[in-house]
Coordinates of C-alpha atoms in Angstrom, one line a residue:
Chain A
M137 CA 116.4 91.6 83.0
T138 CA 117.4 94.4 82.1
S139 CA 115.1 97.0 80.9
A140 CA 112.7 96.7 77.4
L141 CA 114.3 99.7 75.8
E142 CA 117.3 98.0 76.3
T143 CA 116.0 94.7 75.0
A144 CA 114.6 95.7 72.5
S145 CA 117.5 98.1 71.7
T146 CA 120.0 95.2 71.4
V147 CA 117.5 92.8 69.8
R148 CA 117.3 95.5 67.2
R149 CA 120.7 96.2 66.4
G150 CA 121.3 92.1 66.5
D151 CA 123.4 92.0 69.0
V152 CA 120.8 89.5 70.5
T153 CA 118.1 87.2 69.4
A154 CA 114.7 88.0 70.4
V155 CA 114.1 83.8 70.8
E156 CA 117.5 84.4 72.8
V157 CA 115.9 86.7 74.9
V158 CA 112.7 85.1 75.5
R159 CA 114.2 81.6 76.3
A160 CA 116.2 83.0 79.2
C161 CA 113.0 85.3 80.1
L162 CA 111.2 81.4 80.3
D163 CA 114.0 79.7 81.9
A164 CA 114.1 82.7 84.6
V165 CA 110.4 82.3 85.4
E166 CA 110.4 78.7 85.5
T167 CA 112.9 78.9 88.3
A168 CA 112.2 81.3 90.4
D169 CA 108.5 81.4 90.3
R170 CA 108.0 77.8 92.2
Q171 CA 108.6 80.2 94.7
L172 CA 107.0 83.7 93.9
N173 CA 103.9 81.8 92.5
A174 CA 103.9 85.5 90.7
F175 CA 102.5 83.6 87.4
T176 CA 99.6 81.0 86.5
A177 CA 100.4 80.3 83.1
V178 CA 103.2 79.8 81.2
W179 CA 103.3 80.0 77.3
R180 CA 106.6 78.9 76.2
E181 CA 105.8 77.9 72.8
R182 CA 103.6 80.6 71.8
A183 CA 106.2 82.6 72.9
L184 CA 109.4 81.3 71.1
D185 CA 106.8 81.7 68.4
Q186 CA 106.2 85.3 68.6
A187 CA 109.9 86.1 69.0
R188 CA 110.9 83.8 65.9
T189 CA 108.5 86.1 63.9
V190 CA 109.9 89.2 65.4
D191 CA 113.8 87.7 64.4
G192 CA 112.6 86.9 60.9
V193 CA 110.9 90.7 60.6
I194 CA 114.1 91.8 61.4
R195 CA 116.6 89.6 59.3
A196 CA 114.3 90.9 56.2
G197 CA 115.5 94.1 57.0
R198 CA 112.2 95.6 58.2
D199 CA 111.0 97.4 61.4
P200 CA 110.2 95.2 64.4
G201 CA 109.0 97.7 66.4
P202 CA 109.8 99.8 69.1
L203 CA 109.8 97.0 71.7
A204 CA 111.4 94.2 69.4
G205 CA 111.8 91.1 71.5
A206 CA 111.1 92.5 75.0
P207 CA 108.8 90.0 76.9
F208 CA 105.9 90.5 79.1
A209 CA 102.7 89.4 80.9
V210 CA 99.4 90.1 81.8
K211 CA 97.1 89.9 84.8
N212 CA 95.3 87.2 84.2
L213 CA 92.2 88.9 83.1
Y214 CA 93.4 90.4 80.2
D215 CA 92.0 88.0 77.3
V216 CA 95.0 86.4 75.3
A217 CA 93.8 84.1 72.4
G218 CA 92.9 80.8 72.6
E219 CA 93.3 80.7 76.3
V220 CA 90.5 80.6 79.2
T221 CA 90.3 84.2 80.9
L222 CA 90.7 83.3 84.6
A223 CA 89.6 86.8 86.3
G224 CA 91.4 84.7 89.7
S225 CA 88.5 82.6 89.9
R226 CA 87.4 79.3 89.7
I227 CA 84.3 79.8 88.0
Q228 CA 85.6 81.0 85.2
S229 CA 88.0 78.5 84.5
D230 CA 84.4 76.5 82.5
A231 CA 84.2 79.2 80.5
A232 CA 85.6 79.3 76.7
P233 CA 88.6 80.3 75.7
A234 CA 88.9 83.9 74.4
T235 CA 89.0 84.5 70.9
E236 CA 91.1 87.2 70.3
D237 CA 93.8 89.2 72.3
A238 CA 92.8 91.9 74.1
C239 CA 93.3 95.5 72.2
L240 CA 96.5 96.6 74.8
I241 CA 98.0 92.6 73.9
R242 CA 97.5 93.2 70.1
R243 CA 99.0 96.9 70.0
L244 CA 102.1 95.6 72.1
K245 CA 102.7 92.5 69.9
R246 CA 102.6 94.9 66.9
A247 CA 105.3 96.6 68.8
G248 CA 107.3 93.7 68.9
A249 CA 106.8 93.1 72.8
V250 CA 106.9 89.0 73.1
L251 CA 104.1 87.9 75.4
V252 CA 105.2 85.0 77.9
G253 CA 102.3 84.6 80.2
A254 CA 99.3 85.5 82.4
L255 CA 99.7 86.5 86.7
N256 CA 98.2 85.8 89.5
M257 CA 95.5 88.3 91.1
D258 CA 92.9 88.4 94.1
E259 CA 89.8 86.7 92.7
Y260 CA 87.8 88.8 90.1
A261 CA 90.3 91.6 91.1
Y262 CA 88.3 92.2 94.3
G263 CA 91.3 93.0 97.3
F264 CA 94.6 94.5 97.7
T265 CA 96.7 91.0 99.0
T266 CA 96.7 88.8 95.9
E267 CA 96.1 86.1 98.4
N268 CA 94.0 84.0 96.1
A269 CA 92.3 80.9 97.4
H270 CA 92.0 79.0 94.4
Y271 CA 96.1 79.6 92.9
G272 CA 97.7 80.3 96.1
P273 CA 99.1 83.9 97.5
T274 CA 102.0 85.6 95.3
R275 CA 105.2 86.2 97.3
N276 CA 106.7 89.7 97.6
P277 CA 110.2 88.8 95.8
H278 CA 111.8 91.5 98.4
D279 CA 110.3 89.1 101.6
H280 CA 108.9 85.6 100.6
D281 CA 106.8 85.4 103.8
R282 CA 104.9 88.9 103.0
I283 CA 101.8 89.8 100.4
A284 CA 102.9 91.2 96.9
G285 CA 99.5 93.8 97.3
G286 CA 96.8 93.3 94.9
S287 CA 94.7 93.2 93.2
S288 CA 97.5 92.8 90.3
G289 CA 100.1 90.9 92.5
G290 CA 101.6 89.0 90.1
S291 CA 102.1 91.7 87.4
A292 CA 104.5 93.7 90.4
A293 CA 105.8 90.9 91.4
A294 CA 107.1 89.7 88.4
V295 CA 108.3 93.0 87.6
A296 CA 109.8 93.7 91.2
A297 CA 111.7 89.8 90.9
G298 CA 113.4 91.0 87.4
L299 CA 111.6 88.1 85.3
V300 CA 110.1 90.3 83.2
P301 CA 111.1 94.4 82.4
F302 CA 107.0 94.7 82.6
S303 CA 103.4 93.3 82.4
L304 CA 100.2 94.5 82.1
G305 CA 97.5 95.0 85.2
S306 CA 94.3 96.8 86.0
D307 CA 93.5 99.6 88.3
T308 CA 90.1 99.8 89.8
N309 CA 90.6 101.2 93.7
G310 CA 93.8 101.0 93.7
S311 CA 95.1 97.8 91.8
I312 CA 98.0 99.0 90.0
R313 CA 99.3 101.4 92.6
V314 CA 99.0 99.1 96.1
P315 CA 101.2 96.3 94.6
A316 CA 103.7 98.5 92.8
S317 CA 104.5 100.5 96.3
L318 CA 104.8 96.7 97.7
C319 CA 107.2 95.5 95.5
G320 CA 109.2 98.6 94.9
V321 CA 108.3 99.1 91.6
F322 CA 106.9 101.9 88.7
G323 CA 103.1 101.8 88.2
L324 CA 101.3 103.8 86.0
K325 CA 97.3 104.2 85.8
P326 CA 96.4 106.4 83.3
T327 CA 93.1 108.6 83.0
F328 CA 90.1 107.0 82.8
G329 CA 89.5 106.3 79.3
R330 CA 92.8 106.8 78.0
L331 CA 94.0 103.3 77.8
S332 CA 91.4 100.8 75.7
R333 CA 90.0 98.1 78.3
H334 CA 88.2 96.2 75.3
G335 CA 89.3 92.4 76.4
L336 CA 89.6 93.0 80.2
F337 CA 87.4 90.9 82.3
P338 CA 85.4 93.6 83.9
F339 CA 85.4 94.4 87.9
V340 CA 83.5 97.9 88.3
H341 CA 83.0 99.4 84.5
S342 CA 82.6 103.2 85.8
L343 CA 86.0 102.5 88.0
D344 CA 88.2 99.9 85.6
H345 CA 91.6 101.3 84.4
A346 CA 94.3 99.5 82.3
G347 CA 97.7 100.2 83.1
L348 CA 101.3 99.1 83.6
F349 CA 104.2 98.2 85.9
A350 CA 107.9 98.9 84.7
R351 CA 111.1 99.3 86.2
S352 CA 111.9 102.8 84.9
A353 CA 110.0 105.7 84.4
A354 CA 111.5 105.3 80.6
D355 CA 110.0 102.1 80.6
L356 CA 106.6 103.5 81.6
A357 CA 106.7 106.1 78.9
L358 CA 107.5 104.0 76.2
I359 CA 104.9 101.5 77.1
Y360 CA 102.6 103.5 77.4
D361 CA 102.8 105.0 74.2
V362 CA 102.5 102.2 72.3
M363 CA 99.2 101.1 74.2
Q364 CA 97.6 104.7 73.7
G365 CA 94.7 105.6 71.5
A366 CA 91.0 105.5 70.6
D367 CA 89.6 102.3 70.5
V368 CA 85.6 102.4 69.7
A369 CA 85.2 98.8 71.1
D370 CA 85.6 99.9 75.0
P371 CA 82.6 102.7 75.2
A372 CA 84.3 104.6 77.5
C373 CA 87.8 104.7 75.9
A374 CA 88.5 108.3 74.9
R375 CA 88.7 109.6 71.2
R376 CA 91.9 111.5 72.1
P377 CA 94.8 111.3 69.7
V378 CA 98.0 109.9 71.0
E379 CA 99.9 112.7 73.4
R380 CA 103.2 110.6 73.7
A381 CA 105.4 110.9 76.7
S382 CA 108.5 109.3 75.5
E383 CA 109.6 111.9 74.1
T384 CA 109.0 114.7 76.3
L385 CA 110.9 112.9 79.2
D386 CA 113.5 114.9 80.3
R387 CA 111.9 118.0 79.3
A388 CA 110.8 119.0 83.0
G389 CA 110.1 122.6 83.7
E390 CA 109.0 124.0 86.7
L391 CA 106.4 122.1 88.5
R392 CA 103.9 123.4 91.0
V393 CA 103.8 120.3 93.7
G394 CA 101.4 119.8 96.6
V395 CA 101.3 117.5 99.2
L396 CA 98.0 115.6 99.7
G397 CA 97.2 116.5 103.7
G398 CA 94.1 115.2 106.0
W399 CA 92.9 112.0 104.8
F400 CA 96.0 111.1 102.9
E401 CA 98.1 111.2 105.9
A402 CA 96.0 110.2 108.6
N403 CA 97.2 106.6 109.5
A404 CA 99.8 106.6 108.0
S405 CA 102.8 104.7 109.1
R406 CA 106.0 106.1 109.4
Q407 CA 107.5 104.9 106.2
A408 CA 104.8 105.5 104.1
I409 CA 105.1 109.6 105.6
A410 CA 109.2 109.4 105.5
A411 CA 109.1 108.5 101.5
R412 CA 106.3 111.1 101.0
D413 CA 108.1 113.4 102.6
K414 CA 111.6 112.6 100.3
V415 CA 109.7 112.9 97.4
A416 CA 108.0 116.2 98.9
A417 CA 111.2 118.0 99.6
L418 CA 113.0 117.0 96.0
L419 CA 110.2 118.5 94.4
G420 CA 109.8 121.6 96.4
A421 CA 106.3 120.7 97.2
A422 CA 103.7 122.9 99.2
P423 CA 101.0 121.8 101.8
A424 CA 97.9 121.1 99.2
P425 CA 94.3 120.8 101.2
L426 CA 91.2 118.3 99.2
P427 CA 88.5 117.9 101.7
G428 CA 86.1 115.1 101.2
A429 CA 88.8 112.4 100.5
E430 CA 87.2 109.9 103.4
A431 CA 84.2 110.2 101.8
A432 CA 85.2 109.8 98.2
R433 CA 87.0 106.4 99.7
A434 CA 84.0 105.6 101.1
A435 CA 81.7 106.6 97.9
A436 CA 84.2 104.7 96.0
F437 CA 83.9 101.5 98.2
C438 CA 79.8 101.3 98.5
M439 CA 79.7 102.0 94.2
T440 CA 82.7 99.0 93.6
A441 CA 80.5 96.9 96.0
A442 CA 77.3 97.9 93.8
E443 CA 78.4 97.2 90.9
G444 CA 80.4 94.1 91.6
G445 CA 77.6 92.5 93.1
A446 CA 75.3 93.3 90.3
L447 CA 78.0 91.7 88.1
H448 CA 78.1 88.5 89.8
L449 CA 74.5 88.4 90.9
A450 CA 74.0 85.1 88.6
N451 CA 76.6 83.4 89.9
L452 CA 76.2 84.3 93.4
R453 CA 72.9 82.8 92.8
S454 CA 74.1 79.4 91.1
R455 CA 77.7 78.6 92.1
S456 CA 78.5 80.5 95.3
G457 CA 80.1 77.3 96.7
D458 CA 82.8 78.4 94.2
F459 CA 83.9 81.9 95.3
D460 CA 86.3 82.9 97.5
P461 CA 84.3 82.9 100.3
A462 CA 85.6 85.8 101.3
T463 CA 85.1 87.5 97.8
R464 CA 81.4 86.2 97.7
D465 CA 80.1 87.8 101.3
R466 CA 81.7 91.0 100.1
L467 CA 80.1 91.0 96.8
I468 CA 76.8 89.6 98.1
A469 CA 76.6 92.6 101.0
G470 CA 77.3 95.2 98.0
A471 CA 74.2 93.8 95.7
L472 CA 72.1 93.6 98.8
Q473 CA 72.6 97.2 99.8
P474 CA 70.2 100.0 99.5
A475 CA 70.1 101.6 96.0
A476 CA 70.1 104.6 97.7
L477 CA 73.7 104.5 98.2
P478 CA 75.8 104.1 95.1
A479 CA 72.9 106.9 93.9
L480 CA 74.5 109.3 96.6
A481 CA 78.2 108.0 95.8
Q482 CA 77.6 109.2 92.0
R483 CA 76.6 112.5 92.6
Y484 CA 79.6 112.8 95.4
R485 CA 81.3 112.1 92.4
R486 CA 80.6 115.3 91.0
R487 CA 81.3 117.6 94.0
F488 CA 84.6 115.6 94.7
L489 CA 86.0 116.0 91.1
A490 CA 85.0 119.6 90.8
E491 CA 86.8 120.5 94.3
A492 CA 90.0 118.3 92.6
L493 CA 89.5 119.9 89.6
A494 CA 90.1 123.6 91.1
L495 CA 93.0 122.3 92.9
F496 CA 94.9 121.7 90.0
E497 CA 94.8 125.7 89.0
R498 CA 97.1 125.7 92.0
F499 CA 98.9 122.6 91.3
D500 CA 100.2 120.4 88.3
V501 CA 101.4 117.9 90.4
L502 CA 99.7 116.3 94.1
I503 CA 101.7 113.9 96.3
A504 CA 100.6 111.3 98.3
P505 CA 101.1 107.9 100.3
A506 CA 100.5 104.8 97.5
T507 CA 100.2 102.8 100.8
P508 CA 99.4 103.4 104.2
F509 CA 102.6 100.7 104.8
P510 CA 104.8 98.2 103.7
A511 CA 104.3 94.6 102.7
T512 CA 102.3 92.7 105.8
P513 CA 102.8 89.2 106.1
I514 CA 101.1 86.7 104.5
G515 CA 98.2 85.4 106.0
Q516 CA 97.5 88.3 108.7
P517 CA 93.9 88.8 108.1
D518 CA 93.7 92.6 110.1
V519 CA 96.0 95.8 111.2
E520 CA 94.9 98.3 113.3
I521 CA 94.0 101.8 111.6
G522 CA 92.5 104.1 113.8
G523 CA 92.4 102.5 116.7
E524 CA 90.3 99.7 115.2
R525 CA 91.0 96.4 113.7
V526 CA 90.0 96.1 110.2
S527 CA 90.8 93.9 107.2
I528 CA 94.1 94.4 104.9
R529 CA 92.3 93.0 101.9
A530 CA 90.0 95.6 102.2
N531 CA 91.8 98.4 103.5
L532 CA 95.6 98.8 102.0
G533 CA 93.7 100.9 99.3
L534 CA 92.6 103.8 101.6
Y535 CA 94.7 106.4 99.4
T536 CA 94.2 105.4 96.5
Q537 CA 90.3 105.0 96.0
P538 CA 89.7 108.5 96.1
I539 CA 92.0 109.3 93.2
S540 CA 90.6 106.4 91.1
F541 CA 87.1 107.3 91.9
I542 CA 87.6 110.5 89.8
G543 CA 89.6 108.9 87.1
L544 CA 93.1 111.1 87.7
P545 CA 96.0 109.6 86.1
V546 CA 98.6 108.6 88.7
V547 CA 102.4 107.7 88.8
A548 CA 103.4 105.2 91.5
V549 CA 106.9 105.8 92.1
P550 CA 109.5 103.4 94.7
V551 CA 110.9 105.0 96.9
L552 CA 114.6 104.3 97.8
G553 CA 116.5 103.8 101.3
Q554 CA 113.7 102.3 102.9
E555 CA 113.8 99.2 104.7
L556 CA 110.7 97.3 102.9
P557 CA 109.5 98.9 99.5
I558 CA 106.9 101.4 99.4
G559 CA 105.5 104.4 97.4
V560 CA 104.2 107.5 96.6
Q561 CA 101.7 108.5 94.1
L562 CA 102.5 111.5 91.6
I563 CA 98.4 112.4 90.5
G564 CA 97.9 114.8 87.7
A565 CA 95.0 116.5 86.3
P566 CA 93.3 114.9 83.6
W567 CA 95.1 113.7 80.4
T568 CA 98.5 114.7 82.5
E569 CA 100.5 111.5 82.1
A570 CA 103.4 113.1 80.4
R571 CA 104.0 115.3 83.0
L572 CA 103.7 113.0 85.4
L573 CA 106.4 110.8 84.0
Q574 CA 108.3 113.8 83.6
A575 CA 108.2 114.3 87.3
A576 CA 108.7 110.7 88.0
R577 CA 112.1 110.7 85.5
R578 CA 113.6 113.6 87.5
L579 CA 112.9 112.1 91.2
E580 CA 114.8 108.7 89.4
R581 CA 117.6 110.6 88.2
E582 CA 118.1 112.4 91.6
G583 CA 118.2 109.0 93.1
V584 CA 115.2 109.5 95.2
V585 CA 113.0 106.6 93.1
G586 CA 114.1 103.8 91.4
A587 CA 113.2 100.0 90.9
L588 CA 114.7 98.0 94.1
S589 CA 117.0 95.3 93.9
L590 CA 116.3 92.3 96.1
D591 CA 118.5 92.8 98.6
K592 CA 119.4 95.9 99.2
G593 CA 117.1 98.9 98.3
L594 CA 119.5 99.9 95.8
P595 CA 118.4 100.7 92.2
C596 CA 118.6 98.3 89.8
K597 CA 120.7 98.8 86.4
Chain B
M117 CA 71.7 103.2 115.7
A118 CA 70.1 100.4 113.2
L119 CA 73.6 101.0 111.2
E120 CA 75.4 99.5 114.2
D121 CA 72.7 96.8 115.1
P122 CA 73.4 93.0 113.9
V123 CA 70.0 91.8 114.4
T124 CA 68.7 94.8 112.5
I125 CA 71.1 93.6 109.5
G126 CA 70.8 89.9 109.8
A127 CA 67.0 90.9 109.4
Y128 CA 67.3 93.0 106.3
V129 CA 70.2 90.4 105.0
D130 CA 67.5 87.7 105.2
A131 CA 64.5 89.2 103.2
M132 CA 66.6 90.8 101.0
A133 CA 68.6 87.4 99.9
S134 CA 65.6 85.9 99.8
L135 CA 63.8 88.6 97.5
L136 CA 67.2 87.9 95.3
E137 CA 67.2 84.0 95.1
L138 CA 70.3 83.8 97.2
Q139 CA 71.0 81.0 99.3
L140 CA 73.6 81.6 102.7
S141 CA 75.4 79.2 104.6
A142 CA 74.9 80.3 108.5
E143 CA 79.0 81.3 107.7
S144 CA 78.1 83.4 104.6
R145 CA 75.0 84.9 106.7
E146 CA 77.8 86.4 109.5
G147 CA 80.1 87.2 106.6
V148 CA 77.7 89.0 104.7
I149 CA 76.2 90.9 107.8
A150 CA 79.6 91.9 108.6
A151 CA 80.3 93.5 105.4
L152 CA 77.2 95.0 104.9
G153 CA 77.7 96.7 108.2
G154 CA 80.8 97.8 107.1
I155 CA 79.0 99.2 104.1
L156 CA 76.3 101.4 105.6
R157 CA 78.8 102.7 108.2
L158 CA 80.9 104.2 105.3
G159 CA 77.8 105.1 103.1
A160 CA 76.5 107.5 106.1
S161 CA 80.3 109.5 105.2
F162 CA 79.3 110.5 102.4
S163 CA 75.5 110.5 102.5
D164 CA 75.7 113.4 104.8
A165 CA 77.4 115.4 102.6
P166 CA 75.8 118.2 101.7
L167 CA 75.3 118.1 97.7
A168 CA 73.8 120.6 95.3
A169 CA 71.4 120.6 93.2
G170 CA 74.1 120.8 90.6
D171 CA 75.5 117.8 91.6
E172 CA 73.9 115.6 89.8
P173 CA 74.8 111.7 89.4
L174 CA 78.0 111.2 87.7
P175 CA 77.6 107.6 86.9
V176 CA 81.1 107.8 84.4
V177 CA 83.6 109.8 84.9
R178 CA 83.6 111.8 81.5
L179 CA 87.1 114.0 81.5

């Protein structure tokens, strides 16, 4: 699968039709996904119909949009008109079909992109492994015996396997950055409030972010640009003007880069540290202290459990047997926790945000590993961290949770030269996605990061 | 410490589950006790953090 940019260019030039592109994509999905289990639905006829519409626009001499004919797929918590939004659960399979597409899907379709299917995830997005009890585990394209990460595991795996050039996911505590790291692709979690969440099944209202996966910084920037813009239907969506990242992608000036230490390197594997150090060396990074990250992660954990538990309380009462037991018990625990904890977590959030913003007076970009270790075997329940066995499902987001807790934008970049994929977070001040994408682009051009091929750990062309 | 005591947490879980009309199987009860124990331990790390009067709750980040 070529990039979304290249695909759209060839379709717009008339070198290939959108129908040909989409048919090839659908055929590849049909073959490869028997093993991967990244998709939970493939909408063949619907996708081909939309591709025909794109071709018709081109034949009529009109502009088909910057993503003309580029196939994409979405985490199955995105509303798609006429389809049931599963959110990785059995319970939602009884819900009525969505009446309209999610806002971001509408914007992508308007730009000519073609939706081909829905992607697997952890139940209700509560997990970091995509070992879904109802729909099966998504397998890591680089090693089918290993997890893809989660909760947007299907989204990352589909892009890593080259089945689609880009996909949409969501990130509450790391659910884009973790699977991007484990699958060796780029991921963007923008500033909280940047992208509309209208039409996404919620998990934690105060932490949910919409975002995306792609195989290059250029694709990430273009697709992000297409999706930007205010949306009154999402109360958290900011009323900011569109700040295009694709037009300034190659304009990287001098960057003041800091390496987060302390919590962000404690318990990291040698692979995670090696990947971080490669990025730090190229960007000339200096140490950057951000105390309080451990408490921030803990506060995010408790807030997540509280809001998630409250959201699902009715179903926990009436349909507890229809949940994945591991999800159910964590949600119940969240609903039962003393009210003082999420209240204190909210107070701590203000303190930690102030400390992080002060750090950005000295630095433009902060870097940290995206995950403490590469993908673990499917079915392995725990791992040793800090001398004790802890759940992988709950702890892969050690380094991502403190950052989404305060809504900062992050580009997760896949670092080359590792045995198994592992990624690094490029973290910015609020609303500096364009600068982060410039840094990602620079690293890509220098050969430090790139979407991994499925065999050699080399960048895909 | 009560936070480390599954018996104390179990009693709390039983009482709260009853109040919220949640039915827990024996297996689920064990899972909830373990998960709640984890939450309480993590909660201790930020509930002890020094907070100033100006550190008001931030329910949603407005950047």
